[in-house]
């Protein structure tokens, strides 16, 4: 489903942020993902003074912005956002005090809801998997809540993640590993596709810089077209494939059922999905 962009009031501020502005939001980890979310929230009406950022290596760009940096946590924050790497999650959870009525929102891969429930007994918890295009507001995030997460909690989580792109909701937590393997890790697959296409163009005689520019814009343009028309990608592929033409010749190689892209991509996503399961078991 398409993510729902929250409506702003006449002052340009999201009504959903009113409670957060009163009670506060705690952001643990302000790297690429945490920083992207924070930029989106501030642009949509979150007051800097309502944000407590916990990050011992906070980037200089966030200094002197009116944020509460590495300060004591508010007594009853509306939201606690955990945006640290999975390897650092244990330390992060150990440094957060007991919270009685706070939505816990996590964007860390591999860390299960059960882990958060052990750290925050009785808390509403929403686990989210965004991806790196969130840094430019073009991400896709999948989310799932625990039994204590109400419809209002889920709507608030969707509002927060909607600041950096589209949002989808999952039916079961065990779908999260596949989401991680597909969209969470997927940008890296696409970047490698661009690399491979550029090298292939060079092999056919194109200058390196020109080949890279052609590969970048082809992937970016095709992706934008796929979203704009919201058509089945198979239809889009057929629309640019003339019988016996150059595209058909290339697709015969790419779509080979044994050696082409389909089996390769299936193995790629499966490997990333399985690694996500391993990370979850290691918590």
mmCIF file of C-alpha atoms in Angstrom:
data_model
loop_
_atom_site.group_PDB
_atom_site.id
_atom_site.type_symbol
_atom_site.label_atom_id
_atom_site.label_comp_id
_atom_site.label_asym_id
_atom_site.label_seq_id
_atom_site.Cartn_x
_atom_site.Cartn_y
_atom_site.Cartn_z
ATOM 1 C CA UNK A 1 0.000 0.000 0.000
ATOM 2 C CA UNK A 2 1.131 3.577 -0.482
ATOM 3 C CA UNK A 3 2.363 5.485 2.562
ATOM 4 C CA UNK A 4 -0.014 8.135 3.892
ATOM 5 C CA UNK A 5 1.491 11.577 4.177
ATOM 6 C CA UNK A 6 0.054 13.295 7.263
ATOM 7 C CA UNK A 7 -1.813 16.532 6.812
ATOM 8 C CA UNK A 8 -0.528 19.726 8.380
ATOM 9 C CA UNK A 9 -2.645 22.239 10.233
ATOM 10 C CA UNK A 10 -2.909 25.851 9.100
ATOM 11 C CA UNK A 11 0.350 26.669 10.803
ATOM 12 C CA UNK A 12 2.156 24.033 8.744
ATOM 13 C CA UNK A 13 2.710 21.772 11.727
ATOM 14 C CA UNK A 14 1.506 18.203 11.953
ATOM 15 C CA UNK A 15 -1.141 17.845 14.612
ATOM 16 C CA UNK A 16 0.273 14.443 15.437
ATOM 17 C CA UNK A 17 3.397 16.184 16.752
ATOM 18 C CA UNK A 18 1.566 18.201 19.398
ATOM 19 C CA UNK A 19 1.911 15.503 22.069
ATOM 20 C CA UNK A 20 5.550 14.902 21.118
ATOM 21 C CA UNK A 21 6.320 18.612 21.355
ATOM 22 C CA UNK A 22 4.842 18.632 24.864
ATOM 23 C CA UNK A 23 6.376 15.397 26.189
ATOM 24 C CA UNK A 24 9.491 15.071 24.059
ATOM 25 C CA UNK A 25 11.090 12.595 21.680
ATOM 26 C CA UNK A 26 14.325 10.719 22.432
ATOM 27 C CA UNK A 27 16.503 9.725 19.468
ATOM 28 C CA UNK A 28 19.220 7.204 20.315
ATOM 29 C CA UNK A 29 21.684 7.272 17.422
ATOM 30 C CA UNK A 30 21.838 10.126 14.919
ATOM 31 C CA UNK A 31 23.872 8.705 12.047
ATOM 32 C CA UNK A 32 22.693 8.556 8.429
ATOM 33 C CA UNK A 33 19.292 7.041 9.168
ATOM 34 C CA UNK A 34 18.657 8.820 12.459
ATOM 35 C CA UNK A 35 19.777 12.101 10.940
ATOM 36 C CA UNK A 36 17.539 11.648 7.892
ATOM 37 C CA UNK A 37 14.520 11.031 10.118
ATOM 38 C CA UNK A 38 15.354 13.999 12.327
ATOM 39 C CA UNK A 39 15.620 16.328 9.328
ATOM 40 C CA UNK A 40 12.220 15.157 8.119
ATOM 41 C CA UNK A 41 10.588 15.598 11.531
ATOM 42 C CA UNK A 42 11.982 19.080 12.055
ATOM 43 C CA UNK A 43 10.833 20.115 8.582
ATOM 44 C CA UNK A 44 7.319 18.951 9.439
ATOM 45 C CA UNK A 45 6.885 20.733 12.741
ATOM 46 C CA UNK A 46 8.791 18.899 15.459
ATOM 47 C CA UNK A 47 10.300 21.514 17.753
ATOM 48 C CA UNK A 48 14.090 21.171 18.230
ATOM 49 C CA UNK A 49 13.786 21.724 21.969
ATOM 50 C CA UNK A 50 11.483 18.694 22.211
ATOM 51 C CA UNK A 51 14.199 16.374 20.874
ATOM 52 C CA UNK A 52 16.800 14.701 23.073
ATOM 53 C CA UNK A 53 19.574 13.187 20.951
ATOM 54 C CA UNK A 54 21.757 10.519 22.538
ATOM 55 C CA UNK A 55 24.859 10.051 20.413
ATOM 56 C CA UNK A 56 28.421 10.435 21.754
ATOM 57 C CA UNK A 57 29.701 11.022 18.210
ATOM 58 C CA UNK A 58 27.059 13.459 17.049
ATOM 59 C CA UNK A 59 27.970 15.107 13.737
ATOM 60 C CA UNK A 60 28.852 18.824 13.839
ATOM 61 C CA UNK A 61 25.842 19.682 11.662
ATOM 62 C CA UNK A 62 23.545 18.987 14.619
ATOM 63 C CA UNK A 63 25.350 21.239 17.072
ATOM 64 C CA UNK A 64 23.707 24.554 17.982
ATOM 65 C CA UNK A 65 20.371 23.559 16.455
ATOM 66 C CA UNK A 66 18.404 23.887 19.658
ATOM 67 C CA UNK A 67 18.381 20.134 20.302
ATOM 68 C CA UNK A 68 18.982 18.620 23.736
ATOM 69 C CA UNK A 69 22.242 16.765 23.065
ATOM 70 C CA UNK A 70 23.318 13.892 25.338
ATOM 71 C CA UNK A 71 21.173 15.391 28.101
ATOM 72 C CA UNK A 72 19.063 13.706 30.737
ATOM 73 C CA UNK A 73 15.971 12.072 29.305
ATOM 74 C CA UNK A 74 12.609 13.758 29.825
ATOM 75 C CA UNK A 75 10.534 12.152 32.583
ATOM 76 C CA UNK A 76 7.850 10.798 30.256
ATOM 77 C CA UNK A 77 8.797 11.118 26.569
ATOM 78 C CA UNK A 78 6.123 10.416 23.977
ATOM 79 C CA UNK A 79 8.485 8.436 21.756
ATOM 80 C CA UNK A 80 11.831 6.672 22.081
ATOM 81 C CA UNK A 81 13.461 6.046 18.692
ATOM 82 C CA UNK A 82 16.299 3.523 18.552
ATOM 83 C CA UNK A 83 18.420 4.153 15.458
ATOM 84 C CA UNK A 84 21.701 2.447 16.306
ATOM 85 C CA UNK A 85 23.374 -0.440 14.522
ATOM 86 C CA UNK A 86 22.323 -3.942 15.648
ATOM 87 C CA UNK A 87 25.779 -4.573 17.111
ATOM 88 C CA UNK A 88 25.325 -1.560 19.406
ATOM 89 C CA UNK A 89 21.742 -2.290 20.429
ATOM 90 C CA UNK A 90 22.584 -4.138 23.659
ATOM 91 C CA UNK A 91 24.606 -1.176 24.952
ATOM 92 C CA UNK A 92 21.909 1.273 23.874
ATOM 93 C CA UNK A 93 19.144 -0.642 25.633
ATOM 94 C CA UNK A 94 21.233 -0.885 28.768
ATOM 95 C CA UNK A 95 21.573 2.887 28.917
ATOM 96 C CA UNK A 96 17.869 3.704 28.678
ATOM 97 C CA UNK A 97 15.857 3.863 31.905
ATOM 98 C CA UNK A 98 12.465 2.241 32.403
ATOM 99 C CA UNK A 99 9.753 4.106 30.511
ATOM 100 C CA UNK A 100 6.130 3.772 31.572
ATOM 101 C CA UNK A 101 4.052 5.290 28.769
ATOM 102 C CA UNK A 102 6.388 5.736 25.821
ATOM 103 C CA UNK A 103 6.147 4.405 22.268
ATOM 104 C CA UNK A 104 9.371 2.534 21.487
ATOM 105 C CA UNK A 105 10.204 2.752 17.785
ATOM 106 C CA UNK A 106 13.157 0.768 16.444
ATOM 107 C CA UNK A 107 14.797 1.002 13.013
ATOM 108 C CA UNK A 108 17.553 -1.558 13.687
ATOM 109 C CA UNK A 109 17.866 -4.674 11.526
ATOM 110 C CA UNK A 110 17.662 -8.067 13.165
ATOM 111 C CA UNK A 111 16.571 -6.978 16.654
ATOM 112 C CA UNK A 112 13.255 -8.647 17.450
ATOM 113 C CA UNK A 113 10.232 -7.281 19.256
ATOM 114 C CA UNK A 114 10.837 -9.857 21.990
ATOM 115 C CA UNK A 115 14.220 -8.256 22.707
ATOM 116 C CA UNK A 116 12.595 -4.864 23.148
ATOM 117 C CA UNK A 117 9.804 -6.311 25.275
ATOM 118 C CA UNK A 118 12.407 -7.740 27.636
ATOM 119 C CA UNK A 119 14.050 -4.314 27.894
ATOM 120 C CA UNK A 120 10.779 -2.357 28.109
ATOM 121 C CA UNK A 121 8.152 -4.554 29.813
ATOM 122 C CA UNK A 122 4.624 -3.463 29.014
ATOM 123 C CA UNK A 123 5.645 -0.814 26.489
ATOM 124 C CA UNK A 124 4.039 -0.342 23.076
ATOM 125 C CA UNK A 125 6.727 -1.270 20.554
ATOM 126 C CA UNK A 126 6.887 -0.759 16.800
ATOM 127 C CA UNK A 127 9.680 -2.340 14.807
ATOM 128 C CA UNK A 128 10.501 -0.669 11.489
ATOM 129 C CA UNK A 129 12.802 -1.509 8.589
ATOM 130 C CA UNK A 130 13.560 1.568 6.438
ATOM 131 C CA UNK A 131 16.197 1.764 3.712
ATOM 132 C CA UNK A 132 18.907 4.243 2.808
ATOM 133 C CA UNK A 133 16.958 6.299 0.214
ATOM 134 C CA UNK A 134 15.216 7.672 3.316
ATOM 135 C CA UNK A 135 18.214 10.032 3.443
ATOM 136 C CA UNK A 136 16.635 11.970 0.541
ATOM 137 C CA UNK A 137 13.005 11.339 1.499
ATOM 138 C CA UNK A 138 12.624 8.482 -0.996
ATOM 139 C CA UNK A 139 12.730 5.514 1.362
ATOM 140 C CA UNK A 140 10.335 2.645 1.894
ATOM 141 C CA UNK A 141 9.700 1.483 5.458
ATOM 142 C CA UNK A 142 7.913 -1.651 6.652
ATOM 143 C CA UNK A 143 6.538 -1.741 10.203
ATOM 144 C CA UNK A 144 4.945 -4.116 12.709
ATOM 145 C CA UNK A 145 3.820 -3.491 16.272
ATOM 146 C CA UNK A 146 3.547 -5.678 19.357
ATOM 147 C CA UNK A 147 0.299 -6.483 21.181
ATOM 148 C CA UNK A 148 0.531 -3.301 23.275
ATOM 149 C CA UNK A 149 0.780 -1.065 20.202
ATOM 150 C CA UNK A 150 -2.657 0.432 19.564
ATOM 151 C CA UNK A 151 -4.002 1.820 16.303
ATOM 152 C CA UNK A 152 -2.975 5.272 17.543
ATOM 153 C CA UNK A 153 0.584 4.088 18.219
ATOM 154 C CA UNK A 154 0.811 2.565 14.746
ATOM 155 C CA UNK A 155 -0.546 5.734 13.159
ATOM 156 C CA UNK A 156 2.036 7.798 15.052
ATOM 157 C CA UNK A 157 4.838 5.478 13.939
ATOM 158 C CA UNK A 158 3.624 5.747 10.361
ATOM 159 C CA UNK A 159 3.550 9.524 10.636
ATOM 160 C CA UNK A 160 7.137 9.581 11.901
ATOM 161 C CA UNK A 161 8.408 7.221 9.186
ATOM 162 C CA UNK A 162 6.330 8.983 6.538
ATOM 163 C CA UNK A 163 8.703 11.924 6.932
ATOM 164 C CA UNK A 164 11.334 9.962 4.985
ATOM 165 C CA UNK A 165 9.243 8.109 2.397
ATOM 166 C CA UNK A 166 6.484 5.562 1.969
ATOM 167 C CA UNK A 167 5.329 3.185 4.693
ATOM 168 C CA UNK A 168 3.814 -0.292 4.550
ATOM 169 C CA UNK A 169 2.474 -2.393 7.410
ATOM 170 C CA UNK A 170 3.257 -6.062 7.865
ATOM 171 C CA UNK A 171 0.921 -8.792 9.092
ATOM 172 C CA UNK A 172 3.554 -10.807 10.968
ATOM 173 C CA UNK A 173 6.988 -10.053 12.401
ATOM 174 C CA UNK A 174 8.538 -13.040 10.624
ATOM 175 C CA UNK A 175 8.059 -11.101 7.377
ATOM 176 C CA UNK A 176 10.622 -8.555 8.558
ATOM 177 C CA UNK A 177 13.653 -10.650 7.628
ATOM 178 C CA UNK A 178 12.425 -10.895 4.032
ATOM 179 C CA UNK A 179 11.788 -7.133 4.021
ATOM 180 C CA UNK A 180 15.355 -6.632 5.216
ATOM 181 C CA UNK A 181 16.680 -8.922 2.490
ATOM 182 C CA UNK A 182 14.644 -7.206 -0.224
ATOM 183 C CA UNK A 183 14.211 -3.483 0.446
ATOM 184 C CA UNK A 184 16.534 -2.978 3.424
ATOM 185 C CA UNK A 185 19.567 -4.360 1.606
ATOM 186 C CA UNK A 186 18.132 -3.725 -1.861
ATOM 187 C CA UNK A 187 19.699 -0.306 -2.514
ATOM 188 C CA UNK A 188 23.134 -1.959 -2.420
ATOM 189 C CA UNK A 189 21.982 -4.431 -5.075
ATOM 190 C CA UNK A 190 20.868 -1.548 -7.290
ATOM 191 C CA UNK A 191 24.134 0.327 -6.760
ATOM 192 C CA UNK A 192 26.006 -2.783 -7.841
ATOM 193 C CA UNK A 193 23.734 -3.072 -10.871
ATOM 194 C CA UNK A 194 24.779 0.450 -11.836
ATOM 195 C CA UNK A 195 28.432 -0.541 -11.413
ATOM 196 C CA UNK A 196 27.958 -3.638 -13.559
ATOM 197 C CA UNK A 197 26.085 -1.775 -16.298
ATOM 198 C CA UNK A 198 28.765 0.917 -16.403
ATOM 199 C CA UNK A 199 31.541 -1.658 -16.715
ATOM 200 C CA UNK A 200 29.596 -3.438 -19.452
ATOM 201 C CA UNK A 201 29.284 -0.172 -21.369
ATOM 202 C CA UNK A 202 33.025 0.402 -21.034
ATOM 203 C CA UNK A 203 33.634 -3.085 -22.406
ATOM 204 C CA UNK A 204 31.683 -2.051 -25.513
ATOM 205 C CA UNK A 205 33.867 1.012 -26.072
ATOM 206 C CA UNK A 206 32.243 3.807 -24.073
ATOM 207 C CA UNK A 207 34.398 6.186 -21.974
ATOM 208 C CA UNK A 208 34.149 5.364 -18.261
ATOM 209 C CA UNK A 209 32.522 8.643 -17.185
ATOM 210 C CA UNK A 210 29.961 8.546 -19.976
ATOM 211 C CA UNK A 211 29.110 4.904 -19.336
ATOM 212 C CA UNK A 212 28.597 5.569 -15.629
ATOM 213 C CA UNK A 213 26.327 8.555 -16.319
ATOM 214 C CA UNK A 214 24.255 6.512 -18.758
ATOM 215 C CA UNK A 215 23.940 3.662 -16.239
ATOM 216 C CA UNK A 216 23.000 5.964 -13.350
ATOM 217 C CA UNK A 217 20.317 7.843 -15.240
ATOM 218 C CA UNK A 218 18.913 4.705 -16.847
ATOM 219 C CA UNK A 219 18.371 3.073 -13.462
ATOM 220 C CA UNK A 220 17.055 6.287 -11.874
ATOM 221 C CA UNK A 221 14.727 7.019 -14.775
ATOM 222 C CA UNK A 222 13.397 3.475 -14.998
ATOM 223 C CA UNK A 223 12.734 3.442 -11.255
ATOM 224 C CA UNK A 224 10.889 6.753 -11.433
ATOM 225 C CA UNK A 225 8.823 5.484 -14.364
ATOM 226 C CA UNK A 226 7.932 2.311 -12.482
ATOM 227 C CA UNK A 227 6.611 4.391 -9.567
ATOM 228 C CA UNK A 228 4.912 7.082 -11.626
ATOM 229 C CA UNK A 229 2.793 4.742 -13.706
ATOM 230 C CA UNK A 230 2.271 2.170 -10.953
ATOM 231 C CA UNK A 231 2.099 -0.481 -13.686
ATOM 232 C CA UNK A 232 3.228 -4.071 -13.460
ATOM 233 C CA UNK A 233 6.961 -4.052 -14.219
ATOM 234 C CA UNK A 234 6.429 -6.897 -16.677
ATOM 235 C CA UNK A 235 4.154 -4.599 -18.701
ATOM 236 C CA UNK A 236 6.730 -1.814 -18.624
ATOM 237 C CA UNK A 237 9.402 -4.267 -19.774
ATOM 238 C CA UNK A 238 7.230 -5.489 -22.635
ATOM 239 C CA UNK A 239 6.492 -1.912 -23.683
ATOM 240 C CA UNK A 240 10.165 -1.280 -24.468
ATOM 241 C CA UNK A 241 10.879 -4.682 -26.020
ATOM 242 C CA UNK A 242 10.439 -5.024 -29.769
ATOM 243 C CA UNK A 243 10.409 -8.572 -31.180
ATOM 244 C CA UNK A 244 13.808 -9.361 -32.605
ATOM 245 C CA UNK A 245 15.250 -6.040 -31.431
ATOM 246 C CA UNK A 246 18.227 -5.065 -29.280
ATOM 247 C CA UNK A 247 16.322 -5.146 -25.972
ATOM 248 C CA UNK A 248 15.006 -8.614 -26.723
ATOM 249 C CA UNK A 249 18.552 -9.799 -27.419
ATOM 250 C CA UNK A 250 19.748 -8.471 -24.068
ATOM 251 C CA UNK A 251 16.771 -9.856 -22.167
ATOM 252 C CA UNK A 252 17.365 -13.358 -23.527
ATOM 253 C CA UNK A 253 20.581 -13.358 -21.510
ATOM 254 C CA UNK A 254 19.225 -11.523 -18.486
ATOM 255 C CA UNK A 255 16.055 -13.627 -18.184
ATOM 256 C CA UNK A 256 17.655 -17.044 -18.673
ATOM 257 C CA UNK A 257 15.953 -19.290 -16.067
ATOM 258 C CA UNK A 258 19.223 -21.000 -15.168
ATOM 259 C CA UNK A 259 21.932 -18.358 -15.492
ATOM 260 C CA UNK A 260 20.055 -15.052 -15.651
ATOM 261 C CA UNK A 261 18.900 -12.450 -13.161
ATOM 262 C CA UNK A 262 15.864 -14.280 -11.653
ATOM 263 C CA UNK A 263 17.809 -17.147 -10.034
ATOM 264 C CA UNK A 264 20.665 -14.805 -9.058
ATOM 265 C CA UNK A 265 18.300 -12.344 -7.380
ATOM 266 C CA UNK A 266 16.475 -15.179 -5.616
ATOM 267 C CA UNK A 267 19.769 -16.387 -4.114
ATOM 268 C CA UNK A 268 20.777 -12.821 -3.205
ATOM 269 C CA UNK A 269 17.582 -11.972 -1.311
ATOM 270 C CA UNK A 270 17.553 -15.413 0.332
ATOM 271 C CA UNK A 271 21.113 -14.944 1.618
ATOM 272 C CA UNK A 272 20.323 -11.520 3.072
ATOM 273 C CA UNK A 273 17.072 -12.803 4.593
ATOM 274 C CA UNK A 274 18.840 -15.706 6.264
ATOM 275 C CA UNK A 275 21.472 -13.365 7.673
ATOM 276 C CA UNK A 276 18.685 -11.268 9.159
ATOM 277 C CA UNK A 277 17.322 -14.379 10.888
ATOM 278 C CA UNK A 278 20.791 -15.181 12.242
ATOM 279 C CA UNK A 279 21.119 -11.668 13.657
ATOM 280 C CA UNK A 280 17.772 -12.018 15.368
ATOM 281 C CA UNK A 281 18.729 -15.330 16.969
ATOM 282 C CA UNK A 282 21.994 -13.843 18.213
ATOM 283 C CA UNK A 283 20.231 -11.148 20.250
#
